[in-house]
Amino acid sequence: MRNRLRELRAERGWTQGQLGERLGVSRQAVNALETEKHDPSLDLAFRIAALFGRPVEEIFANPHG
């Protein structure tokens, strides 16, 4: 699933580890999301959206339309 996670994290000046701490996940999990190797759970997607104060649809794009 395409996402803007890396861009949003960089805007805040956070490392992957710092973002992971804020979300309660590992740095490796953040890396897997940013490189689109794994999709977030629905719960994690909503936590990410809330953290950045943006709608889920603005951060994650459905690759199928």
Short mmCIF file of N, CA, C and O in Angstrom, two decimals:
data_model
loop_
_atom_site.label_atom_id
_atom_site.label_comp_id
_atom_site.label_asym_id
_atom_site.label_seq_id
_atom_site.Cartn_x
_atom_site.Cartn_y
_atom_site.Cartn_z
N MET A 1 0.85 -1.17 0.00
CA MET A 1 0.00 0.00 0.00
C MET A 1 0.89 1.24 0.00
O MET A 1 1.76 1.38 0.85
N ARG A 2 0.68 2.10 -0.94
CA ARG A 2 1.47 3.32 -1.02
C ARG A 2 1.12 4.21 0.17
O ARG A 2 -0.02 4.25 0.62
N ASN A 3 2.14 4.93 0.66
CA ASN A 3 1.90 5.81 1.81
C ASN A 3 2.88 6.97 1.82
O ASN A 3 3.88 6.96 1.11
N ARG A 4 2.56 7.95 2.65
CA ARG A 4 3.38 9.16 2.79
C ARG A 4 4.09 9.19 4.14
O ARG A 4 4.51 10.24 4.61
N LEU A 5 4.25 8.03 4.74
CA LEU A 5 4.78 7.97 6.10
C LEU A 5 6.18 8.57 6.21
O LEU A 5 6.45 9.37 7.10
N ARG A 6 7.06 8.22 5.30
CA ARG A 6 8.45 8.74 5.34
C ARG A 6 8.45 10.26 5.23
O ARG A 6 9.15 10.95 5.96
N GLU A 7 7.65 10.77 4.32
CA GLU A 7 7.57 12.22 4.11
C GLU A 7 7.05 12.93 5.36
O GLU A 7 7.62 13.94 5.80
N LEU A 8 6.00 12.40 5.96
CA LEU A 8 5.43 13.02 7.15
C LEU A 8 6.39 12.94 8.33
O LEU A 8 6.51 13.90 9.11
N ARG A 9 7.07 11.82 8.46
CA ARG A 9 8.05 11.66 9.55
C ARG A 9 9.18 12.67 9.38
O ARG A 9 9.61 13.32 10.34
N ALA A 10 9.67 12.83 8.14
CA ALA A 10 10.76 13.75 7.87
C ALA A 10 10.36 15.20 8.17
O ALA A 10 11.17 15.99 8.67
N GLU A 11 9.11 15.54 7.88
CA GLU A 11 8.62 16.90 8.17
C GLU A 11 8.72 17.21 9.66
O GLU A 11 8.94 18.35 10.04
N ARG A 12 8.54 16.20 10.48
CA ARG A 12 8.62 16.39 11.94
C ARG A 12 10.04 16.27 12.47
O ARG A 12 10.28 16.53 13.64
N GLY A 13 10.96 15.79 11.62
CA GLY A 13 12.34 15.62 12.05
C GLY A 13 12.54 14.40 12.94
O GLY A 13 13.48 14.36 13.74
N TRP A 14 11.65 13.42 12.84
CA TRP A 14 11.72 12.23 13.66
C TRP A 14 12.51 11.13 12.95
O TRP A 14 12.44 10.98 11.73
N THR A 15 13.22 10.33 13.73
CA THR A 15 13.84 9.12 13.19
C THR A 15 12.77 8.03 13.13
O THR A 15 11.68 8.16 13.73
N GLN A 16 13.10 6.94 12.46
CA GLN A 16 12.17 5.81 12.45
C GLN A 16 11.95 5.29 13.87
O GLN A 16 10.83 4.93 14.23
N GLY A 17 13.01 5.29 14.67
CA GLY A 17 12.89 4.84 16.05
C GLY A 17 11.97 5.72 16.87
O GLY A 17 11.17 5.23 17.68
N GLN A 18 12.09 7.04 16.68
CA GLN A 18 11.23 7.97 17.41
C GLN A 18 9.77 7.80 17.02
O GLN A 18 8.89 7.84 17.88
N LEU A 19 9.52 7.61 15.74
CA LEU A 19 8.14 7.39 15.30
C LEU A 19 7.62 6.08 15.88
O LEU A 19 6.49 6.01 16.36
N GLY A 20 8.46 5.05 15.84
CA GLY A 20 8.06 3.77 16.41
C GLY A 20 7.69 3.89 17.88
O GLY A 20 6.69 3.30 18.32
N GLU A 21 8.48 4.65 18.64
CA GLU A 21 8.18 4.85 20.06
C GLU A 21 6.82 5.51 20.24
O GLU A 21 6.05 5.13 21.12
N ARG A 22 6.53 6.50 19.43
CA ARG A 22 5.24 7.21 19.54
C ARG A 22 4.07 6.30 19.19
O ARG A 22 2.96 6.51 19.67
N LEU A 23 4.32 5.33 18.31
CA LEU A 23 3.25 4.43 17.87
C LEU A 23 3.22 3.11 18.64
O LEU A 23 2.28 2.33 18.47
N GLY A 24 4.25 2.85 19.43
CA GLY A 24 4.30 1.59 20.16
C GLY A 24 4.71 0.42 19.29
O GLY A 24 4.29 -0.72 19.54
N VAL A 25 5.51 0.69 18.26
CA VAL A 25 6.02 -0.37 17.38
C VAL A 25 7.54 -0.20 17.25
O VAL A 25 8.09 0.81 17.64
N SER A 26 8.19 -1.19 16.67
CA SER A 26 9.64 -1.13 16.53
C SER A 26 10.07 -0.25 15.36
O SER A 26 9.26 0.05 14.47
N ARG A 27 11.34 0.13 15.36
CA ARG A 27 11.90 0.86 14.23
C ARG A 27 11.79 0.02 12.97
O ARG A 27 11.51 0.53 11.90
N GLN A 28 11.99 -1.29 13.10
CA GLN A 28 11.91 -2.18 11.96
C GLN A 28 10.50 -2.20 11.36
O GLN A 28 10.34 -2.28 10.15
N ALA A 29 9.49 -2.10 12.23
CA ALA A 29 8.11 -2.05 11.74
C ALA A 29 7.87 -0.78 10.95
O ALA A 29 7.22 -0.80 9.90
N VAL A 30 8.40 0.34 11.44
CA VAL A 30 8.26 1.61 10.73
C VAL A 30 8.95 1.50 9.37
O VAL A 30 8.40 1.91 8.34
N ASN A 31 10.14 0.92 9.34
CA ASN A 31 10.87 0.76 8.09
C ASN A 31 10.07 -0.10 7.11
O ASN A 31 9.98 0.23 5.92
N ALA A 32 9.48 -1.17 7.58
CA ALA A 32 8.69 -2.05 6.71
C ALA A 32 7.48 -1.32 6.14
O ALA A 32 7.11 -1.53 4.98
N LEU A 33 6.88 -0.44 6.93
CA LEU A 33 5.76 0.36 6.43
C LEU A 33 6.23 1.37 5.39
O LEU A 33 5.62 1.52 4.33
N GLU A 34 7.32 2.06 5.71
CA GLU A 34 7.82 3.10 4.80
C GLU A 34 8.27 2.53 3.46
O GLU A 34 8.13 3.18 2.43
N THR A 35 8.83 1.34 3.47
CA THR A 35 9.32 0.72 2.23
C THR A 35 8.24 -0.12 1.57
O THR A 35 8.51 -0.80 0.58
N GLU A 36 7.04 -0.07 2.13
CA GLU A 36 5.86 -0.74 1.59
C GLU A 36 6.03 -2.26 1.52
O GLU A 36 5.43 -2.92 0.68
N LYS A 37 6.82 -2.80 2.44
CA LYS A 37 6.97 -4.25 2.53
C LYS A 37 5.82 -4.86 3.30
O LYS A 37 5.51 -6.03 3.13
N HIS A 38 5.20 -4.07 4.19
CA HIS A 38 4.05 -4.52 4.98
C HIS A 38 3.03 -3.41 5.03
O HIS A 38 3.38 -2.23 5.04
N ASP A 39 1.77 -3.80 5.07
CA ASP A 39 0.68 -2.85 5.26
C ASP A 39 0.35 -2.77 6.74
O ASP A 39 0.45 -3.77 7.46
N PRO A 40 -0.07 -1.60 7.21
CA PRO A 40 -0.42 -1.49 8.63
C PRO A 40 -1.75 -2.16 8.91
O PRO A 40 -2.61 -2.29 8.03
N SER A 41 -1.93 -2.59 10.15
CA SER A 41 -3.25 -3.04 10.57
C SER A 41 -4.17 -1.82 10.55
O SER A 41 -3.70 -0.67 10.52
N LEU A 42 -5.45 -2.06 10.58
CA LEU A 42 -6.40 -0.94 10.60
C LEU A 42 -6.18 -0.08 11.83
O LEU A 42 -6.17 1.16 11.74
N ASP A 43 -5.95 -0.72 12.97
CA ASP A 43 -5.70 0.02 14.21
C ASP A 43 -4.46 0.90 14.08
O ASP A 43 -4.50 2.08 14.44
N LEU A 44 -3.37 0.34 13.54
CA LEU A 44 -2.14 1.12 13.41
C LEU A 44 -2.33 2.26 12.41
O LEU A 44 -1.84 3.36 12.63
N ALA A 45 -3.04 2.02 11.33
CA ALA A 45 -3.29 3.08 10.35
C ALA A 45 -4.02 4.25 11.00
O ALA A 45 -3.67 5.41 10.76
N PHE A 46 -5.00 3.96 11.84
CA PHE A 46 -5.74 5.02 12.52
C PHE A 46 -4.87 5.73 13.56
O PHE A 46 -4.97 6.94 13.73
N ARG A 47 -3.98 4.99 14.24
CA ARG A 47 -3.08 5.63 15.20
C ARG A 47 -2.09 6.55 14.48
O ARG A 47 -1.78 7.65 14.96
N ILE A 48 -1.61 6.13 13.32
CA ILE A 48 -0.71 6.96 12.52
C ILE A 48 -1.43 8.23 12.08
O ILE A 48 -0.89 9.34 12.19
N ALA A 49 -2.64 8.08 11.58
CA ALA A 49 -3.42 9.24 11.14
C ALA A 49 -3.65 10.22 12.29
O ALA A 49 -3.49 11.43 12.12
N ALA A 50 -3.98 9.70 13.45
CA ALA A 50 -4.22 10.57 14.61
C ALA A 50 -2.94 11.28 15.03
O ALA A 50 -2.96 12.48 15.34
N LEU A 51 -1.82 10.56 15.01
CA LEU A 51 -0.54 11.15 15.40
C LEU A 51 -0.18 12.33 14.50
O LEU A 51 0.29 13.37 14.97
N PHE A 52 -0.43 12.19 13.20
CA PHE A 52 -0.10 13.26 12.26
C PHE A 52 -1.25 14.23 12.04
O PHE A 52 -1.11 15.22 11.30
N GLY A 53 -2.40 13.97 12.65
CA GLY A 53 -3.54 14.88 12.53
C GLY A 53 -4.08 14.97 11.11
O GLY A 53 -4.49 16.05 10.67
N ARG A 54 -4.09 13.84 10.42
CA ARG A 54 -4.56 13.80 9.03
C ARG A 54 -5.48 12.61 8.84
O ARG A 54 -5.36 11.61 9.55
N PRO A 55 -6.37 12.69 7.85
CA PRO A 55 -7.22 11.53 7.57
C PRO A 55 -6.38 10.35 7.05
O PRO A 55 -5.36 10.56 6.39
N VAL A 56 -6.83 9.15 7.35
CA VAL A 56 -6.14 7.95 6.89
C VAL A 56 -5.92 7.99 5.38
O VAL A 56 -4.85 7.65 4.88
N GLU A 57 -6.93 8.45 4.66
CA GLU A 57 -6.87 8.47 3.19
C GLU A 57 -5.79 9.40 2.66
O GLU A 57 -5.35 9.26 1.53
N GLU A 58 -5.38 10.37 3.47
CA GLU A 58 -4.35 11.30 3.06
C GLU A 58 -2.95 10.69 3.24
O GLU A 58 -1.98 11.13 2.59
N ILE A 59 -2.84 9.69 4.08
CA ILE A 59 -1.55 9.06 4.35
C ILE A 59 -1.38 7.78 3.56
O ILE A 59 -0.31 7.51 3.02
N PHE A 60 -2.45 6.99 3.47
CA PHE A 60 -2.38 5.70 2.78
C PHE A 60 -3.29 5.70 1.56
O PHE A 60 -4.42 6.17 1.62
N ALA A 61 -2.77 5.18 0.45
CA ALA A 61 -3.53 5.13 -0.80
C ALA A 61 -3.80 3.68 -1.17
O ALA A 61 -2.89 2.85 -1.13
N ASN A 62 -5.02 3.40 -1.54
CA ASN A 62 -5.37 2.06 -2.00
C ASN A 62 -4.77 1.84 -3.38
O ASN A 62 -5.10 2.56 -4.32
N PRO A 63 -3.90 0.83 -3.54
CA PRO A 63 -3.27 0.61 -4.85
C PRO A 63 -4.24 0.08 -5.91
O PRO A 63 -3.92 0.05 -7.08
N HIS A 64 -5.45 -0.29 -5.48
CA HIS A 64 -6.42 -0.87 -6.41
C HIS A 64 -7.52 0.12 -6.78
O HIS A 64 -8.57 -0.27 -7.24
N GLY A 65 -7.26 1.39 -6.57
CA GLY A 65 -8.25 2.37 -7.00
C GLY A 65 -8.60 3.27 -5.94
O GLY A 65 -9.11 4.20 -5.78
#
